[in-house]
Amino acid sequence: MVTRRVLLTAGLSTVGAGLTGCGPRRSNALVSPSSSQVAAAESARRPGPEHLVVLEASPTEVDLGGLTVPAWAYGGRLAGPALRLRAGEQLVATVRNRLPAETTVHWHGVTLRNDADGVPHVTQEPIPAGGEFVYRFTVPAPGTYWFHPHSGLQLDRGLSGPLIVDDPQEPLAYDHEWIVVLDDWLDRTPEAIYAELIRTGGRTGPGGMMGRGVMGTVAYPHHLINGRLPADPDVLHARPGDRIRLRLINAGGDTAYRVVLGGHRMTVTHTDGLPIRPVPADTLLIGMGERYDVLVTAADGVFPLVALADGKNGGGLALLRTGGGMPPPAGVRPGELGGLLPAYEQMKADDKTALTDRDGARTLRTRLTGGMMRFEWGFDGRVFDHDRVDLVLSAGERIRLEIANTTMMWHPVHLHGHSFAVGDPSGPRKDTVGVFPGRTVVLLFDADNPGRWMLHCHNAYHAEAGMMTLLGYRA
Ligand code: C2O
Ligand code: CU
């Protein structure tokens, strides 16, 4: 089926234009987003019924719970609106750009057709201020995903929302679902923060740069859960004994969170939307862009869901209420924070999700490079160039991608358009993986989705400074 793409704003060039610059890896030796291979890969997904949504991005004021602040948001609210559809359906999303800047929308984690991936100057021309763009793509797999702009630092102004894809044959049984969006909140513009990072190298500043944080650089004044401050938290009401599925999403710009539900042990069922063999956890470390689904059986009382800003001060709070009692204080730090924290190595993909064992993986290597001194971040010592494809794949091959972190900071690295197994074929399937300083991660995946795909750090400030690169498929 040929997909219709509607460009409603005059003056936009066709998708894929501007990608035909010179240089060995810039030519049409690579699959472009508008190529027939991309259309063929989409047909193979057997596009189902259309699910129409309108998403308006605009400047607005939001109430965080006693504090009203300026924001840029979708539909005028934070952490939402949640988009929800069934696996196999086509999302037809009309994005109206009411921002005073150009924008795009990226559908984080969805293994979608390349020309709907929302990367400015790579998969589409940006949507101009006042313009409109229709994204149309099949959503192949159920899971917890999210969406956000891929333009500059806009994500850190509040533009993001959950994208939940239901499984028509959902194997889990539960009484409640709780979508939990974690976010770090600035009282200045991200552009002002970025300018200061460039000026000071992040070393100093009353304006709130952290020293040599391993996990993050920016000291945020607030941490939100579902757009609420700890002083006036989001509350989930349930009954004792109810089973609750939490869909945890870190939509932060520069903060990894340690998440616990006080008084409860969690059972982790999904990593970045895909099922694993369930493992117990008291706490999870969730990097920017990562998602975990967990199940809990509710105890009787009032319980804090705490997202502690790792390596920083403060954190977010929400409440689970199944009975009477006083809510815990806003600064509560449940004992589970020091409890069982499963690492990726302790997780295994569910049998149906695991990557097949297969011979002949081709190894590609890349290094995360840079440092705080000049606040310069990149891959292999180079900053991002949207015209340069650094890693070239051939359709059908198994790729073993080794990413070495040569920096002194931690980076959550995200690959577009694919899900990889972490470590070995039986490892958890993910699309975003935290890499500690000095460590190397191995990502295994099959080159099964032609196009040009980003590989980047999901720290908004590192990405902006250049820690992004491109994978491309040979034509
Ligand atoms: Cu959630 Cu390229 O990003
Ligand atoms: Cu980074």
XYZ file of C-alpha atoms and ligand atoms in Angstrom:
479
model
C 0.000 0.000 0.000
C 1.343 3.366 -0.966
C 1.246 5.756 1.915
C -0.127 9.171 1.345
C 1.874 11.997 2.800
C 0.235 15.336 3.081
C 2.223 18.510 3.274
C -0.231 21.183 4.162
C 2.128 24.065 4.310
C 3.334 25.719 1.201
C 7.044 26.082 0.896
C 8.030 22.775 2.444
C 10.269 20.729 0.273
C 9.579 17.062 -0.267
C 10.733 14.589 2.287
C 14.207 13.367 1.582
C 15.242 16.423 -0.330
C 18.499 17.944 0.733
C 20.006 14.552 1.485
C 21.828 14.207 -1.764
C 24.969 16.127 -0.903
C 28.381 14.961 -2.018
C 30.849 12.682 -0.273
C 31.091 8.915 -0.273
C 28.381 8.362 2.289
C 26.149 11.195 1.315
C 25.177 10.006 -2.107
C 22.290 7.887 -3.227
C 24.380 4.836 -2.451
C 22.267 4.849 0.712
C 18.557 4.290 1.175
C 16.765 7.606 1.518
C 13.612 8.087 3.601
C 11.557 8.514 0.435
C 12.878 5.364 -1.234
C 10.801 2.403 -2.361
C 12.574 0.192 0.224
C 11.010 2.272 2.993
C 7.563 1.940 1.412
C 8.085 -1.812 0.960
C 9.081 -2.254 4.607
C 5.887 -0.433 5.580
C 3.697 -2.657 3.368
C 5.246 -5.687 5.037
C 3.847 -4.398 8.340
C 0.358 -4.824 6.834
C -1.049 -1.424 7.784
C -4.276 -1.823 9.761
C -7.100 0.609 10.503
C -6.300 4.291 10.802
C -6.239 5.972 14.170
C -6.575 9.724 13.723
C -5.259 12.244 16.206
C -4.513 15.944 16.192
C -1.579 17.148 18.211
C -1.205 20.854 18.745
C 2.125 22.123 20.034
C 1.856 25.569 21.595
C 3.215 27.870 24.264
C 0.974 27.728 27.305
C 0.842 28.081 31.070
C 0.634 24.969 33.188
C -0.237 24.488 36.836
C 2.298 22.167 38.446
C 0.230 22.090 41.637
C 0.342 25.486 43.287
C 2.881 26.867 40.860
C 1.884 28.149 37.441
C 4.697 28.288 34.925
C 5.169 28.979 31.236
C 5.702 25.887 29.132
C 5.572 24.542 25.629
C 3.233 21.590 25.546
C 1.069 19.347 23.390
C -2.622 19.989 23.895
C -1.862 22.540 26.612
C -0.851 19.986 29.229
C 2.223 18.267 30.553
C 2.839 14.539 30.399
C 0.045 14.241 27.971
C -2.250 13.777 26.274
C -1.511 10.039 26.176
C -2.011 8.671 22.686
C -3.355 5.150 22.666
C -3.939 2.683 19.868
C -3.747 -1.026 19.111
C -0.779 -2.835 17.645
C -1.121 -3.086 13.877
C -3.104 0.127 13.545
C -1.835 3.142 11.652
C -1.320 6.302 13.578
C -2.355 9.296 11.513
C -1.231 12.255 13.568
C -1.801 15.776 12.358
C 0.719 17.975 14.123
C -0.142 21.661 14.269
C 2.835 23.814 15.091
C 1.685 26.843 17.092
C 5.172 27.334 18.518
C 7.313 30.342 17.642
C 9.877 27.919 16.201
C 10.103 25.039 13.769
C 9.548 21.594 15.192
C 9.131 17.877 14.448
C 7.667 14.941 16.364
C 9.644 11.766 16.988
C 7.841 8.584 18.075
C 10.401 7.222 20.480
C 10.844 3.453 20.410
C 8.429 2.670 17.609
C 10.007 0.589 14.834
C 8.265 2.661 12.208
C 8.750 3.667 8.614
C 11.750 5.918 8.254
C 10.015 8.940 6.727
C 7.733 9.256 9.777
C 10.610 9.271 12.272
C 10.566 13.016 12.825
C 14.245 13.912 12.541
C 14.676 17.388 11.040
C 16.753 17.539 7.849
C 17.193 13.761 7.937
C 13.723 12.206 7.568
C 11.760 15.391 6.909
C 12.092 19.119 6.650
C 11.077 20.720 9.969
C 7.497 21.888 10.397
C 7.673 25.697 10.273
C 6.049 27.899 12.911
C 2.378 28.033 12.007
C 2.691 24.952 9.806
C 1.153 21.533 9.906
C 2.384 18.040 9.100
C 0.738 14.635 8.987
C 2.620 11.620 10.300
C 1.246 8.316 9.090
C 2.767 5.006 10.096
C 1.913 1.528 11.229
C 2.670 0.743 14.850
C 3.844 -2.848 14.697
C 4.365 -3.857 18.319
C 2.494 -3.307 21.589
C 4.277 -1.417 24.320
C 5.026 1.739 26.262
C 6.443 4.415 23.996
C 6.443 8.201 23.980
C 6.730 11.125 21.633
C 8.633 14.394 21.699
C 10.161 16.954 19.340
C 13.502 16.250 17.740
C 14.340 19.921 17.305
C 16.917 21.503 19.572
C 16.084 21.584 23.273
C 12.294 21.772 22.904
C 11.837 18.534 24.819
C 13.030 20.307 27.960
C 10.249 22.899 27.753
C 7.577 20.276 28.421
C 6.809 18.935 24.957
C 6.304 15.194 25.346
C 3.582 12.634 25.856
C 3.069 8.888 26.297
C 2.258 6.668 23.313
C 0.655 3.464 24.542
C 0.175 0.597 22.119
C -2.223 -2.030 23.386
C -1.842 -5.712 22.678
C -5.074 -7.140 21.242
C -4.056 -10.358 23.063
C -2.739 -8.786 26.252
C -1.239 -11.632 28.291
C -1.057 -9.728 31.593
C -4.018 -9.427 33.950
C -4.325 -6.301 36.082
C -6.978 -4.077 37.640
C -5.439 -0.670 37.039
C -2.947 0.928 34.772
C -0.890 3.905 35.852
C 1.126 5.808 33.278
C 3.939 7.514 35.169
C 5.846 10.246 33.353
C 8.999 11.494 35.066
C 10.310 14.920 34.143
C 12.858 17.459 35.306
C 11.605 21.034 35.271
C 13.544 24.244 34.690
C 12.710 27.756 35.809
C 14.645 29.171 32.861
C 14.695 28.311 29.206
C 16.787 25.331 28.166
C 18.530 27.634 25.702
C 19.719 29.845 28.587
C 20.979 26.758 30.419
C 22.740 25.531 27.307
C 24.427 28.876 26.742
C 25.701 28.748 30.303
C 26.986 25.205 29.874
C 28.923 26.277 26.805
C 30.283 29.355 28.580
C 31.321 27.652 31.806
C 31.838 24.079 30.693
C 29.307 23.221 33.379
C 31.894 23.813 36.106
C 30.291 26.513 38.138
C 27.339 28.694 38.412
C 24.822 29.977 40.875
C 22.364 29.290 38.087
C 22.638 25.681 38.987
C 25.164 23.634 37.103
C 26.249 20.555 38.985
C 29.929 19.901 39.552
C 31.167 16.724 37.921
C 27.978 14.733 38.051
C 28.160 11.258 36.652
C 24.506 11.175 35.778
C 23.552 14.712 34.863
C 24.803 18.237 34.623
C 21.912 20.588 35.169
C 20.504 21.188 38.665
C 16.765 21.397 38.102
C 14.672 23.269 40.649
C 11.766 20.821 40.250
C 11.065 17.197 39.463
C 7.611 16.232 38.284
C 5.575 13.062 38.089
C 2.716 13.370 35.614
C 3.257 17.109 35.517
C 2.811 17.581 39.299
C 5.087 18.842 42.025
C 5.549 16.742 45.184
C 3.482 19.311 47.122
C 0.340 18.423 45.144
C 0.974 14.998 43.682
C -0.873 12.813 41.221
C -2.819 10.124 43.133
C -3.849 6.671 41.934
C -6.837 5.291 43.853
C -7.105 1.513 44.075
C -8.130 -1.190 46.531
C -5.849 -3.337 48.639
C -4.947 -6.466 46.688
C -5.488 -4.839 43.294
C -2.894 -5.566 40.631
C -1.527 -2.405 39.077
C 0.497 -2.067 35.918
C 2.811 0.918 36.012
C 4.199 2.266 32.778
C 7.252 4.264 33.819
C 8.607 6.758 31.281
C 11.582 9.061 31.828
C 10.851 12.164 29.757
C 13.531 14.234 31.491
C 16.149 16.325 29.732
C 19.150 15.620 31.932
C 18.078 13.457 34.893
C 18.223 9.721 35.517
C 15.722 8.664 38.175
C 15.788 6.016 40.877
C 12.171 4.896 41.163
C 10.466 3.086 44.047
C 6.947 2.478 45.260
C 7.273 2.612 49.034
C 6.051 -0.541 50.789
C 5.992 -2.591 47.610
C 8.239 -4.870 45.624
C 7.792 -4.526 41.887
C 7.825 -7.188 39.214
C 9.470 -5.842 36.075
C 7.701 -7.129 32.967
C 8.872 -4.904 30.086
C 11.976 -2.969 29.096
C 11.356 -0.110 26.646
C 7.981 -1.614 25.777
C 9.073 -5.188 25.129
C 8.444 -8.160 27.426
C 11.166 -9.745 29.537
C 11.088 -12.763 31.811
C 9.660 -11.087 34.902
C 12.228 -10.078 37.533
C 11.687 -8.625 41.009
C 12.919 -5.141 41.861
C 12.692 -2.763 44.800
C 14.033 0.072 42.700
C 14.858 0.845 39.069
C 17.354 3.250 37.543
C 15.638 4.867 34.575
C 17.625 6.969 32.140
C 16.214 9.632 29.863
C 14.185 7.938 27.149
C 13.992 4.578 28.938
C 10.730 2.903 29.943
C 9.895 0.043 32.265
C 6.577 -1.654 32.840
C 6.134 -3.178 36.291
C 3.363 -4.954 38.171
C 2.604 -4.465 41.837
C -0.022 -5.872 44.167
C -1.352 -2.968 46.180
C -1.000 -3.026 49.955
C -3.410 -1.213 52.293
C -2.729 2.469 52.984
C -1.095 5.459 51.306
C 2.201 4.865 49.521
C 4.736 7.186 47.916
C 5.906 6.616 44.379
C 9.266 8.364 44.491
C 11.558 9.228 41.583
C 14.840 10.344 43.101
C 17.003 12.471 40.808
C 20.114 10.298 40.655
C 23.278 12.144 41.611
C 21.315 15.338 42.243
C 19.133 16.771 44.941
C 15.412 16.298 44.966
C 12.957 14.098 43.214
C 9.397 13.604 42.073
C 6.465 12.206 44.049
C 3.107 10.598 43.305
C 0.816 8.610 45.612
C -0.927 5.257 45.556
C -3.924 5.360 47.863
C -5.822 2.197 48.780
C -6.912 3.124 52.300
C -7.012 5.830 54.924
C -4.073 7.591 56.459
C -1.959 10.654 56.124
C 0.097 11.012 52.976
C 3.858 10.809 53.524
C 5.821 14.098 53.539
C 6.864 15.444 50.142
C 10.524 14.644 50.812
C 9.928 11.004 51.794
C 12.756 8.594 50.898
C 11.430 5.034 51.156
C 13.793 2.283 52.272
C 13.294 0.484 48.945
C 15.709 3.035 47.432
C 18.505 0.955 48.957
C 16.971 -2.362 47.884
C 17.192 -4.745 44.967
C 18.113 -2.957 41.732
C 18.282 -5.298 38.727
C 20.914 -4.463 36.094
C 20.426 -5.141 32.375
C 22.557 -8.273 32.799
C 19.973 -9.667 35.196
C 17.180 -9.330 32.649
C 16.382 -11.732 29.827
C 14.039 -11.138 26.939
C 10.827 -13.115 27.001
C 11.090 -16.217 24.761
C 8.893 -14.734 22.050
C 10.811 -11.456 22.036
C 14.401 -12.710 22.261
C 16.627 -12.147 19.276
C 17.270 -15.436 17.479
C 20.745 -16.894 17.795
C 22.472 -16.540 14.514
C 25.965 -16.657 13.116
C 27.845 -14.027 11.275
C 27.082 -10.825 13.126
C 29.062 -7.943 11.714
C 30.721 -5.797 14.350
C 30.544 -2.027 14.195
C 32.304 0.082 16.785
C 31.788 3.608 17.918
C 32.925 5.705 20.857
C 31.128 8.270 22.956
C 33.552 11.156 23.221
C 33.887 14.568 24.804
C 33.963 16.260 28.131
C 32.729 18.985 30.372
C 35.647 21.366 29.910
C 34.313 22.743 26.667
C 30.964 21.037 26.904
C 31.682 19.268 23.645
C 30.094 15.895 23.066
C 30.188 13.610 20.073
C 30.732 10.201 18.556
C 34.307 9.308 17.642
C 35.451 12.843 18.311
C 33.074 14.430 15.844
C 29.921 16.420 16.345
C 26.695 15.649 14.537
C 26.225 16.545 10.892
C 22.800 15.685 9.508
C 24.374 15.091 6.118
C 26.921 12.524 7.304
C 26.137 8.847 7.782
C 28.818 7.295 9.973
C 27.623 3.693 10.280
C 26.533 1.790 7.185
C 24.390 -1.357 7.290
C 23.169 -3.809 4.686
C 19.574 -4.948 4.896
C 19.288 -8.407 6.397
C 22.527 -8.519 8.326
C 22.915 -9.055 12.029
C 24.728 -6.128 13.585
C 26.804 -6.198 16.728
C 27.256 -2.575 17.694
C 29.862 -1.891 20.356
C 29.575 1.505 21.992
C 32.513 2.486 24.186
C 32.015 5.345 26.608
C 35.381 7.118 26.736
C 33.966 10.053 28.696
C 33.655 10.639 32.424
C 29.882 10.877 32.291
C 26.991 8.511 31.944
C 24.991 8.594 28.700
C 21.612 7.038 27.829
C 22.101 6.069 24.182
C 19.047 5.712 21.955
C 18.790 4.016 18.559
C 15.887 4.955 16.310
C 13.818 2.506 14.275
C 15.109 -0.737 15.811
C 15.059 -2.619 19.050
C 18.293 -4.242 20.085
C 19.226 -6.967 22.547
C 21.616 -5.784 25.241
C 24.764 -7.904 25.618
C 23.781 -11.123 23.855
C 20.790 -12.447 21.930
C 18.976 -13.458 25.119
C 19.424 -9.980 26.628
C 16.514 -7.611 27.215
C 15.224 -5.884 24.084
C 15.528 -2.132 24.368
C 15.913 1.025 22.318
C 17.718 3.148 24.932
C 20.588 1.956 27.085
C 22.523 3.701 29.838
C 26.299 3.489 29.424
C 28.461 4.159 32.466
C 31.789 6.013 32.164
C 34.602 3.819 30.891
C 32.260 0.976 29.935
C 31.376 -0.587 26.600
C 27.889 -1.867 25.759
C 27.129 -4.387 23.052
C 23.887 -3.984 21.132
C 22.699 -6.750 18.816
C 20.052 -6.178 16.209
C 18.954 -7.186 12.755
C 19.106 -4.606 9.997
C 15.447 -4.962 9.094
C 14.210 -1.388 8.754
C 15.755 0.516 5.838
C 16.360 4.228 6.155
C 18.538 6.761 7.943
C 18.420 6.394 11.685
C 19.722 8.393 14.576
C 21.936 6.959 17.281
C 22.317 9.555 20.028
C 22.642 10.423 23.657
C 19.225 11.191 25.149
C 20.660 13.833 27.421
C 19.097 16.839 25.662
C 22.185 18.997 26.270
C 24.693 16.390 25.121
C 22.624 15.751 21.992
C 22.414 19.471 21.291
C 26.187 19.739 21.688
C 26.671 17.067 19.016
C 26.469 13.599 20.608
C 24.385 12.207 17.778
C 25.250 10.178 14.715
C 23.498 8.480 11.812
C 23.173 4.900 10.622
C 22.276 4.319 7.002
C 21.351 1.352 4.836
C 23.137 0.580 1.588
C 20.774 1.003 -1.318
Cu 13.587 10.090 22.203
Cu 16.057 10.635 19.018
O 14.840 10.404 20.620
Cu 25.175 12.072 27.084
